[in-house]
N, CA, C and O atoms as a DFTB+ gen file, in Angstrom:
620 C
 N C O
     1  1      14.516      37.288       0.373
     2  2      14.773      35.905      -0.317
     3  2      13.780      34.784       0.265
     4  3      13.418      34.758       1.441
     5  1      13.504      34.133      -0.430
     6  2      12.421      32.895      -0.310
     7  2      13.059      31.737       0.037
     8  3      13.946      31.361      -0.730
     9  1      12.798      31.008       1.117
    10  2      13.540      29.779       1.661
    11  2      12.537      28.780       1.105
    12  3      11.315      28.917       1.166
    13  1      13.239      27.682       0.515
    14  2      12.505      26.482       0.177
    15  2      13.030      25.314       0.932
    16  3      14.250      25.254       1.085
    17  1      12.205      24.292       1.471
    18  2      12.329      23.268       2.219
    19  2      12.845      22.175       1.109
    20  3      12.387      22.056      -0.028
    21  1      13.965      21.359       1.732
    22  2      14.400      20.214       0.720
    23  2      13.604      19.026       1.281
    24  3      13.548      18.733       2.475
    25  1      12.967      18.350       0.228
    26  2      12.347      17.104       0.533
    27  2      13.011      15.866      -0.216
    28  3      13.160      15.938      -1.435
    29  1      13.412      14.735       0.479
    30  2      14.086      13.500      -0.078
    31  2      13.326      12.358       0.271
    32  3      12.590      12.524       1.244
    33  1      13.308      11.314      -0.229
    34  2      12.747      10.186      -0.011
    35  2      14.130       9.113      -0.010
    36  3      14.759       8.893      -1.044
    37  1      14.420       8.606       1.079
    38  2      15.828       7.850       1.130
    39  2      15.441       6.565       1.879
    40  3      14.408       6.548       2.549
    41  1      16.241       5.487       1.786
    42  2      16.073       4.363       2.471
    43  2      16.592       4.455       3.817
    44  3      17.738       4.872       3.986
    45  1      15.814       4.083       4.860
    46  2      16.328       4.344       6.224
    47  2      15.490       3.327       7.007
    48  3      14.482       2.852       6.485
    49  1      15.892       2.962       8.298
    50  2      15.298       2.287       9.305
    51  2      14.645       3.151      10.127
    52  3      15.074       4.302      10.204
    53  1      13.589       2.788      10.824
    54  2      12.714       3.590      11.811
    55  2      12.476       2.962      12.991
    56  3      12.761       1.786      13.216
    57  1      11.917       3.781      13.815
    58  2      11.701       3.175      15.347
    59  2      11.196       1.809      15.578
    60  3      11.570       1.040      16.464
    61  1      10.249       1.587      14.622
    62  2       9.561       0.199      14.796
    63  2       9.612      -0.767      13.550
    64  3       8.864      -1.733      13.397
    65  1      10.647      -0.347      12.644
    66  2      10.787      -1.159      11.397
    67  2      12.366      -1.531      11.401
    68  3      13.241      -0.667      11.363
    69  1      12.602      -2.832      11.448
    70  2      13.950      -3.145      11.401
    71  2      14.642      -3.152      10.102
    72  3      15.868      -3.242      10.052
    73  1      13.848      -3.055       8.958
    74  2      14.323      -3.194       7.604
    75  2      14.449      -1.753       7.084
    76  3      13.617      -0.922       7.447
    77  1      15.349      -1.450       6.335
    78  2      15.231      -0.223       5.460
    79  2      14.065      -0.046       4.782
    80  3      13.551      -1.007       4.210
    81  1      13.489       1.207       4.754
    82  2      12.367       1.476       3.676
    83  2      12.215       2.930       3.521
    84  3      12.724       3.694       4.341
    85  1      11.563       3.339       2.546
    86  2      11.480       4.736       2.149
    87  2      11.246       5.476       3.210
    88  3      10.415       5.062       4.017
    89  1      11.864       6.626       3.428
    90  2      11.659       7.544       4.379
    91  2      11.467       8.877       3.935
    92  3      12.307       9.293       3.138
    93  1      10.478       9.699       4.298
    94  2      10.414      11.257       3.850
    95  2      11.385      11.923       4.725
    96  3      11.388      11.797       5.949
    97  1      12.222      12.647       4.040
    98  2      13.121      13.429       4.957
    99  2      12.920      14.939       4.611
   100  3      12.923      15.214       3.411
   101  1      12.763      15.854       5.423
   102  2      12.540      17.144       5.231
   103  2      13.795      18.078       5.890
   104  3      13.956      18.155       7.108
   105  1      14.533      18.673       5.052
   106  2      15.744      19.440       5.470
   107  2      16.540      18.677       6.383
   108  3      16.980      19.146       7.432
   109  1      16.758      17.305       5.924
   110  2      17.755      16.325       6.489
   111  2      17.208      15.586       7.889
   112  3      17.971      14.895       8.564
   113  1      15.979      15.776       8.210
   114  2      15.369      15.165       9.389
   115  2      14.151      14.423       8.844
   116  3      13.297      14.983       8.156
   117  1      14.112      13.078       9.200
   118  2      12.844      12.252       8.840
   119  2      11.570      12.669       9.360
   120  3      11.459      13.033      10.531
   121  1      10.642      12.639       8.590
   122  2       9.385      13.359       8.901
   123  2       8.840      12.977      10.317
   124  3       8.419      13.835      11.093
   125  1       8.873      11.561      10.627
   126  2       8.210      11.328      11.910
   127  2       9.181      11.957      12.847
   128  3       8.587      12.388      13.836
   129  1      10.289      12.133      12.879
   130  2      11.059      12.605      13.853
   131  2      11.085      14.198      13.867
   132  3      11.463      14.761      14.894
   133  1      10.754      14.823      12.927
   134  2      10.400      16.154      12.871
   135  2       9.304      16.535      13.631
   136  3       9.281      17.397      14.509
   137  1       8.176      15.662      13.137
   138  2       6.861      16.087      13.753
   139  2       6.875      15.723      15.188
   140  3       6.230      16.418      15.971
   141  1       7.609      14.608      15.646
   142  2       7.690      14.269      17.215
   143  2       8.513      15.375      17.879
   144  3       8.356      15.496      19.094
   145  1       9.333      16.168      17.289
   146  2      10.034      17.153      17.978
   147  2       9.155      18.152      18.337
   148  3       9.389      18.713      19.408
   149  1       8.116      18.540      17.639
   150  2       7.123      19.510      17.882
   151  2       5.932      19.010      18.877
   152  3       5.315      19.770      19.623
   153  1       5.731      17.735      18.777
   154  2       4.740      17.086      19.484
   155  2       4.999      15.812      20.038
   156  3       4.425      14.821      19.587
   157  1       5.912      15.727      21.094
   158  2       6.394      14.495      21.686
   159  2       5.502      13.751      22.131
   160  3       5.757      12.547      22.091
   161  1       4.301      14.134      22.645
   162  2       3.369      13.394      23.278
   163  2       2.373      12.670      22.316
   164  3       1.491      11.907      22.709
   165  1       2.608      12.988      21.038
   166  2       1.680      12.420      20.181
   167  2       1.798      11.163      19.497
   168  3       1.030      10.762      18.621
   169  1       2.910      10.502      19.995
   170  2       3.362       9.212      19.513
   171  2       3.432       9.053      17.999
   172  3       2.797       8.183      17.403
   173  1       4.337      10.050      17.328
   174  2       4.251      10.225      15.886
   175  2       5.727       9.484      15.487
   176  3       5.920       9.135      14.322
   177  1       6.613       9.299      16.391
   178  2       7.686       8.596      15.991
   179  2       7.683       7.107      15.714
   180  3       7.265       6.261      16.505
   181  1       8.202       6.861      14.481
   182  2       8.061       5.481      14.104
   183  2       7.018       5.308      13.021
   184  3       6.887       4.182      12.542
   185  1       6.302       6.250      12.605
   186  2       5.281       6.218      11.572
   187  2       5.974       6.193      10.365
   188  3       7.035       6.812      10.275
   189  1       5.496       5.527       9.368
   190  2       6.134       5.340       8.049
   191  2       5.560       5.989       7.190
   192  3       4.430       6.371       7.497
   193  1       6.044       6.335       5.919
   194  2       5.247       7.012       4.680
   195  2       4.211       5.893       4.317
   196  3       4.292       4.694       4.586
   197  1       3.226       6.551       3.652
   198  2       2.167       5.710       3.087
   199  2       2.730       5.015       1.813
   200  3       2.253       5.287       0.712
   201  1       3.503       4.331       1.924
   202  2       4.133       3.451       0.797
   203  2       3.383       2.658      -0.011
   204  3       2.981       1.605       0.485
   205  1       3.065       2.936      -1.262
   206  2       2.134       2.221      -2.038
   207  2       2.541       0.615      -2.028
   208  3       1.623      -0.197      -1.910
   209  1       3.785       0.188      -2.139
   210  2       4.155      -1.045      -2.204
   211  2       3.748      -1.886      -0.955
   212  3       3.528      -3.093      -1.055
   213  1       3.658      -1.225       0.198
   214  2       3.466      -1.742       1.447
   215  2       2.003      -1.985       1.733
   216  3       1.632      -2.791       2.587
   217  1       1.227      -1.299       1.029
   218  2      -0.216      -1.434       1.278
   219  2      -1.001      -2.525       0.432
   220  3      -0.864      -2.539      -0.791
   221  1      -1.791      -3.406       1.052
   222  2      -2.254      -4.560       0.373
   223  2      -3.387      -4.234      -0.330
   224  3      -3.453      -4.673      -1.478
   225  1      -4.505      -3.411       0.183
   226  2      -5.670      -3.069      -0.485
   227  2      -5.426      -2.171      -1.651
   228  3      -4.835      -1.092      -1.619
   229  1      -5.947      -2.748      -2.661
   230  2      -5.816      -2.125      -3.947
   231  2      -6.580      -0.801      -3.985
   232  3      -6.105       0.134      -4.631
   233  1      -7.770      -0.665      -3.310
   234  2      -8.394       0.659      -3.165
   235  2      -7.885       1.747      -2.308
   236  3      -8.172       2.940      -2.412
   237  1      -7.081       1.186      -1.431
   238  2      -6.241       2.237      -0.511
   239  2      -5.064       2.772      -1.603
   240  3      -4.864       3.967      -1.822
   241  1      -4.401       1.786      -2.178
   242  2      -3.380       2.328      -3.215
   243  2      -3.960       3.130      -4.129
   244  3      -3.234       4.073      -4.442
   245  1      -4.976       3.099      -4.656
   246  2      -5.545       3.941      -5.791
   247  2      -5.795       5.262      -5.173
   248  3      -5.404       6.311      -5.685
   249  1      -6.474       5.190      -4.029
   250  2      -6.890       6.377      -3.311
   251  2      -5.612       7.364      -3.031
   252  3      -5.677       8.579      -3.220
   253  1      -4.488       6.713      -2.576
   254  2      -3.269       7.407      -2.294
   255  2      -2.671       7.960      -3.564
   256  3      -2.257       9.118      -3.619
   257  1      -2.627       7.080      -4.638
   258  2      -2.148       7.512      -5.866
   259  2      -3.005       8.789      -6.273
   260  3      -2.510       9.896      -6.487
   261  1      -4.104       8.542      -6.335
   262  2      -5.118       9.619      -6.768
   263  2      -5.176      10.870      -6.148
   264  3      -5.541      11.887      -6.737
   265  1      -4.782      10.823      -4.822
   266  2      -4.554      12.129      -4.041
   267  2      -3.154      12.697      -4.534
   268  3      -3.048      13.895      -4.798
   269  1      -2.140      11.869      -4.648
   270  2      -0.804      12.349      -4.869
   271  2      -0.774      13.072      -6.257
   272  3      -0.246      14.176      -6.389
   273  1      -1.364      12.398      -7.277
   274  2      -1.460      12.924      -8.524
   275  2      -2.719      13.922      -8.781
   276  3      -2.863      14.289      -9.947
   277  1      -3.601      14.378      -7.858
   278  2      -4.582      15.151      -7.926
   279  2      -4.194      16.553      -8.788
   280  3      -3.097      17.097      -8.665
   281  1      -5.139      16.998      -9.576
   282  2      -4.944      18.201     -10.309
   283  2      -5.605      19.466      -9.604
   284  3      -5.500      20.610     -10.047
   285  1      -6.284      19.124      -8.479
   286  2      -6.654      20.232      -7.573
   287  2      -5.462      21.136      -7.060
   288  3      -4.298      20.766      -6.906
   289  1      -5.955      22.328      -6.839
   290  2      -4.933      23.287      -6.255
   291  2      -4.829      22.968      -4.794
   292  3      -3.782      23.276      -4.224
   293  1      -5.732      22.423      -4.162
   294  2      -5.610      22.244      -2.685
   295  2      -6.305      20.889      -2.312
   296  3      -7.448      20.664      -2.708
   297  1      -5.605      19.981      -1.541
   298  2      -6.210      18.746      -1.152
   299  2      -5.316      18.236       0.013
   300  3      -4.246      18.711       0.394
   301  1      -6.053      17.074       0.533
   302  2      -5.370      16.524       1.810
   303  2      -4.698      15.171       1.392
   304  3      -5.388      14.291       0.878
   305  1      -3.353      14.998       1.608
   306  2      -2.661      13.724       1.386
   307  2      -2.318      13.142       2.495
   308  3      -1.826      13.839       3.383
   309  1      -2.504      11.693       2.701
   310  2      -2.051      10.998       3.654
   311  2      -0.498      10.827       3.532
   312  3      -0.109      10.303       2.488
   313  1       0.315      11.149       4.333
   314  2       1.822      10.908       4.225
   315  2       2.485      10.049       5.248
   316  3       3.624       9.622       5.063
   317  1       1.829       9.801       6.269
   318  2       2.583       8.687       7.178
   319  2       1.224       7.882       7.707
   320  3       0.066       8.297       7.759
   321  1       1.722       6.704       8.047
   322  2       0.780       5.593       8.560
   323  2       1.444       4.831       9.589
   324  3       2.668       4.858       9.719
   325  1       0.711       4.183      10.291
   326  2       1.215       3.215      11.357
   327  2       1.935       1.859      10.741
   328  3       1.314       1.197       9.910
   329  1       3.092       1.510      11.113
   330  2       3.691       0.413      10.489
   331  2       3.342      -0.790      10.684
   332  3       3.720      -1.707       9.956
   333  1       2.411      -0.975      11.909
   334  2       1.917      -2.386      12.015
   335  2       0.984      -3.067      11.127
   336  3       0.986      -4.297      11.080
   337  1       0.121      -2.312      10.362
   338  2      -0.871      -2.798       9.647
   339  2      -0.576      -2.331       8.216
   340  3      -1.117      -2.888       7.261
   341  1       0.202      -1.403       8.078
   342  2       0.389      -0.462       6.779
   343  2      -1.040      -0.547       5.899
   344  3      -1.245      -1.212       4.884
   345  1      -1.873       0.259       6.551
   346  2      -3.238       0.562       5.903
   347  2      -3.744       1.875       6.580
   348  3      -3.228       2.469       7.526
   349  1      -4.828       2.179       5.905
   350  2      -5.392       3.561       6.165
   351  2      -6.491       3.537       7.400
   352  3      -7.251       4.477       7.635
   353  1      -6.450       2.412       8.082
   354  2      -7.582       2.069       9.270
   355  2      -6.977       2.626      10.685
   356  3      -7.639       2.912      11.683
   357  1      -5.654       2.705      10.538
   358  2      -4.942       2.922      11.815
   359  2      -4.609       4.460      11.912
   360  3      -5.418       5.205      11.358
   361  1      -3.574       5.012      12.513
   362  2      -3.151       6.204      12.507
   363  2      -2.746       6.774      11.246
   364  3      -1.998       6.108      10.530
   365  1      -3.157       7.973      10.856
   366  2      -2.893       8.645       9.516
   367  2      -2.380       9.975       9.965
   368  3      -2.950      10.590      10.866
   369  1      -1.321      10.433       9.361
   370  2      -0.829      11.871       9.265
   371  2      -1.045      12.384       8.057
   372  3      -0.512      11.851       7.083
   373  1      -1.779      13.388       7.927
   374  2      -1.937      13.921       6.661
   375  2      -1.430      15.346       6.305
   376  3      -1.261      16.080       7.279
   377  1      -1.216      15.755       5.340
   378  2      -0.924      17.158       4.910
   379  2      -1.631      17.865       4.029
   380  3      -1.940      17.437       2.917
   381  1      -1.934      19.002       4.479
   382  2      -2.899      20.003       3.541
   383  2      -2.029      20.575       2.550
   384  3      -1.288      21.530       2.784
   385  1      -2.132      19.914       1.298
   386  2      -1.135      20.352       0.095
   387  2      -1.873      21.599      -0.774
   388  3      -3.030      21.642      -1.192
   389  1      -0.847      22.550      -0.889
   390  2      -1.522      23.537      -1.997
   391  2      -0.316      23.792      -2.989
   392  3       0.848      24.027      -2.667
   393  1      -0.809      23.702      -4.182
   394  2      -0.030      23.780      -5.502
   395  2      -0.140      25.303      -6.059
   396  3      -1.259      25.782      -6.244
   397  1       0.934      25.994      -6.302
   398  2       0.970      27.244      -6.949
   399  2       2.060      27.505      -7.513
   400  3       3.097      27.365      -6.864
   401  1       2.104      27.928      -8.792
   402  2       3.327      28.368      -9.617
   403  2       4.535      27.708      -9.580
   404  3       5.583      28.345      -9.464
   405  1       4.513      26.337      -9.677
   406  2       5.743      25.575      -9.650
   407  2       6.103      25.051      -8.260
   408  3       7.114      24.365      -8.106
   409  1       5.268      25.371      -7.217
   410  2       5.792      25.211      -5.902
   411  2       4.649      24.269      -5.111
   412  3       3.443      24.320      -5.350
   413  1       5.218      23.491      -4.222
   414  2       4.191      22.756      -3.383
   415  2       4.136      23.107      -2.177
   416  3       5.272      23.246      -1.722
   417  1       3.156      23.363      -1.284
   418  2       3.269      23.838       0.170
   419  2       2.508      22.851       0.834
   420  3       1.482      22.368       0.354
   421  1       3.113      22.463       2.209
   422  2       2.228      21.712       3.094
   423  2       1.996      22.753       3.972
   424  3       2.852      23.197       4.737
   425  1       0.610      23.243       3.863
   426  2       0.066      24.367       4.773
   427  2      -0.172      23.995       6.229
   428  3       0.038      24.755       7.175
   429  1      -0.644      22.722       6.317
   430  2      -0.723      22.214       7.552
   431  2      -0.541      20.745       7.646
   432  3      -0.763      20.012       6.682
   433  1      -0.109      20.274       8.886
   434  2       0.020      18.776       8.953
   435  2      -0.874      18.195      10.243
   436  3      -1.068      18.872      11.253
   437  1      -1.243      17.224      10.111
   438  2      -2.276      16.888      11.407
   439  2      -2.630      15.465      11.189
   440  3      -2.217      14.781      10.252
   441  1      -3.472      15.055      12.183
   442  2      -3.746      13.551      12.549
   443  2      -5.190      13.405      11.877
   444  3      -6.054      14.179      12.289
   445  1      -5.561      12.413      10.802
   446  2      -6.832      12.393      10.336
   447  2      -7.578      11.748      11.363
   448  3      -7.054      10.834      12.000
   449  1      -8.848      12.154      11.615
   450  2      -9.694      11.557      12.570
   451  2     -10.941      11.077      12.110
   452  3     -11.919      11.087      12.858
   453  1     -11.008      10.592      10.771
   454  2     -12.134       9.898      10.343
   455  2     -12.641       8.660      11.152
   456  3     -11.890       7.785      11.583
   457  1     -13.968       8.682      11.307
   458  2     -14.535       7.492      12.189
   459  2     -14.453       6.121      11.408
   460  3     -14.566       6.089      10.183
   461  1     -14.271       5.102      12.098
   462  2     -14.189       3.825      11.294
   463  2     -15.694       3.489      10.386
   464  3     -15.733       2.833       9.345
   465  1     -16.699       4.023      10.973
   466  2     -18.080       3.828      10.402
   467  2     -17.925       4.621       8.996
   468  3     -18.277       4.034       7.973
   469  1     -17.386       5.993       8.913
   470  2     -17.219       6.645       7.850
   471  2     -16.289       6.070       6.752
   472  3     -16.528       6.134       5.546
   473  1     -15.311       5.559       7.260
   474  2     -14.172       4.822       6.535
   475  2     -14.714       3.754       5.653
   476  3     -14.250       3.500       4.541
   477  1     -15.740       3.130       6.216
   478  2     -16.550       1.731       5.739
   479  2     -17.071       2.351       4.379
   480  3     -17.056       1.702       3.333
   481  1     -17.507       3.581       4.459
   482  2     -18.113       4.180       3.037
   483  2     -17.236       4.519       2.036
   484  3     -17.637       4.719       0.889
   485  1     -15.926       4.617       2.391
   486  2     -14.922       4.877       1.380
   487  2     -13.795       5.782       1.948
   488  3     -13.798       6.357       3.036
   489  1     -12.913       5.790       1.077
   490  2     -11.751       6.744       1.615
   491  2     -11.759       8.153       1.399
   492  3     -10.961       8.843       2.033
   493  1     -12.610       8.715       0.532
   494  2     -12.779      10.047       0.235
   495  2     -12.933      10.923       1.541
   496  3     -12.643      12.118       1.480
   497  1     -13.343      10.408       2.620
   498  2     -13.533      11.029       3.749
   499  2     -12.299      11.587       4.535
   500  3     -12.235      12.468       5.392
   501  1     -11.438      10.872       4.023
   502  2      -9.952      11.039       4.841
   503  2      -9.572      12.547       4.360
   504  3      -9.631      12.926       3.190
   505  1      -9.230      13.220       5.305
   506  2      -8.869      14.596       5.328
   507  2     -10.008      15.584       5.546
   508  3      -9.769      16.766       5.298
   509  1     -11.265      15.226       5.997
   510  2     -12.345      16.138       6.246
   511  2     -12.339      16.470       7.562
   512  3     -12.600      17.614       7.932
   513  1     -12.010      15.395       8.466
   514  2     -11.966      15.767       9.992
   515  2     -10.534      15.445      10.447
   516  3     -10.101      14.309      10.643
   517  1      -9.884      16.552      10.582
   518  2      -8.327      16.433      10.891
   519  2      -8.149      17.227      12.182
   520  3      -8.809      18.233      12.441
   521  1      -7.214      16.705      12.973
   522  2      -6.712      17.510      14.119
   523  2      -5.487      18.164      13.654
   524  3      -4.519      17.405      13.615
   525  1      -5.251      19.505      13.250
   526  2      -4.143      19.933      12.779
   527  2      -3.170      20.429      13.978
   528  3      -3.540      21.090      14.948
   529  1      -1.993      20.027      13.746
   530  2      -0.892      20.325      14.723
   531  2      -0.645      21.781      14.764
   532  3      -0.598      22.456      13.735
   533  1      -0.480      22.287      15.999
   534  2       0.073      23.638      16.165
   535  2       1.499      23.799      15.928
   536  3       2.146      22.753      15.979
   537  1       2.042      24.715      15.717
   538  2       3.526      25.146      15.690
   539  2       4.254      24.640      14.881
   540  3       5.458      24.895      14.932
   541  1       3.698      23.710      13.827
   542  2       4.455      23.174      12.730
   543  2       4.625      24.133      11.646
   544  3       3.630      24.516      11.029
   545  1       5.829      24.572      11.344
   546  2       5.883      25.639      10.231
   547  2       5.366      25.232       8.904
   548  3       5.490      24.041       8.617
   549  1       4.782      26.060       8.011
   550  2       4.500      25.985       6.614
   551  2       5.642      25.352       5.878
   552  3       6.700      25.933       6.116
   553  1       5.755      24.288       5.016
   554  2       6.757      23.880       4.330
   555  2       6.453      24.045       2.880
   556  3       5.409      23.695       2.330
   557  1       7.620      24.693       2.248
   558  2       7.324      24.895       0.678
   559  2       8.395      24.193      -0.049
   560  3       9.548      24.255       0.376
   561  1       8.110      23.550      -1.081
   562  2       9.036      22.584      -1.799
   563  2       8.798      23.177      -3.505
   564  3       7.734      23.527      -4.016
   565  1      10.115      23.143      -4.106
   566  2      10.019      23.178      -5.608
   567  2       9.151      21.912      -6.055
   568  3       9.224      20.842      -5.451
   569  1       8.366      22.109      -7.106
   570  2       7.593      21.208      -7.550
   571  2       8.299      19.922      -8.107
   572  3       8.055      18.769      -7.752
   573  1       9.114      20.278      -8.938
   574  2      10.026      19.278      -9.488
   575  2      10.532      18.265      -8.718
   576  3      10.367      17.060      -8.911
   577  1      11.322      18.928      -7.603
   578  2      12.129      18.083      -6.548
   579  2      10.844      17.273      -5.841
   580  3      10.920      16.046      -5.779
   581  1       9.939      17.797      -5.431
   582  2       8.755      17.242      -4.570
   583  2       8.256      16.062      -5.409
   584  3       8.305      14.925      -4.940
   585  1       7.796      16.290      -6.586
   586  2       7.410      15.207      -7.396
   587  2       8.313      13.967      -7.832
   588  3       7.866      12.822      -7.906
   589  1       9.625      14.316      -8.112
   590  2      10.468      13.401      -8.314
   591  2      10.765      12.496      -7.002
   592  3      10.883      11.277      -7.125
   593  1      10.870      13.067      -5.875
   594  2      11.157      12.368      -4.563
   595  2       9.962      11.491      -4.133
   596  3      10.098      10.320      -3.779
   597  1       8.623      12.228      -4.196
   598  2       7.602      11.590      -3.489
   599  2       7.143      10.536      -4.499
   600  3       6.577       9.561      -4.005
   601  1       7.290      10.564      -5.846
   602  2       6.867       9.466      -6.621
   603  2       7.637       8.300      -6.361
   604  3       7.246       7.262      -6.893
   605  1       8.809       8.258      -5.540
   606  2       9.439       6.993      -5.204
   607  2       8.455       6.173      -4.355
   608  3       8.497       4.948      -4.466
   609  1       7.543       6.762      -3.486
   610  2       6.620       5.996      -2.795
   611  2       5.160       5.978      -3.330
   612  3       4.390       5.127      -2.885
   613  1       4.761       6.829      -4.216
   614  2       3.451       6.889      -4.666
   615  2       3.317       6.560      -5.989
   616  3       2.249       6.861      -6.521
   617  1       4.238       5.958      -6.703
   618  2       4.008       5.339      -8.084
   619  2       4.212       3.918      -8.163
   620  3       4.051       3.330      -9.233
């Protein structure tokens, strides 16, 4: 029997955000708290999804939308960001996304380590230099549920 993870995007407050905002929840646990449970010293608690409506820079918005709607079979998607500035210049948690036969897998999750100098050249370098977390299990979602939930933050 194959086990599929359940992904939801629900309104919820987080560690550093006093207002409710879209929160990615995996199997009933907010993504930032799930990652924190595996890596408590990495300061992941309180990170928020890369919510398109909260990002001011139109180039960043288009980059994230483009990655989410990518037709590639494998790509790196920014999924969490720092709530202070709500941009791609601070902490970014990314997922290595693999699409196959009606399913989406997050093969790995990690912290993007792109240098500021490289970011000045464009956002396409995001996902090239990543410190992948150890011990985080692969997550597999049904594609229709995944797209319907994440489109709440990426459309």
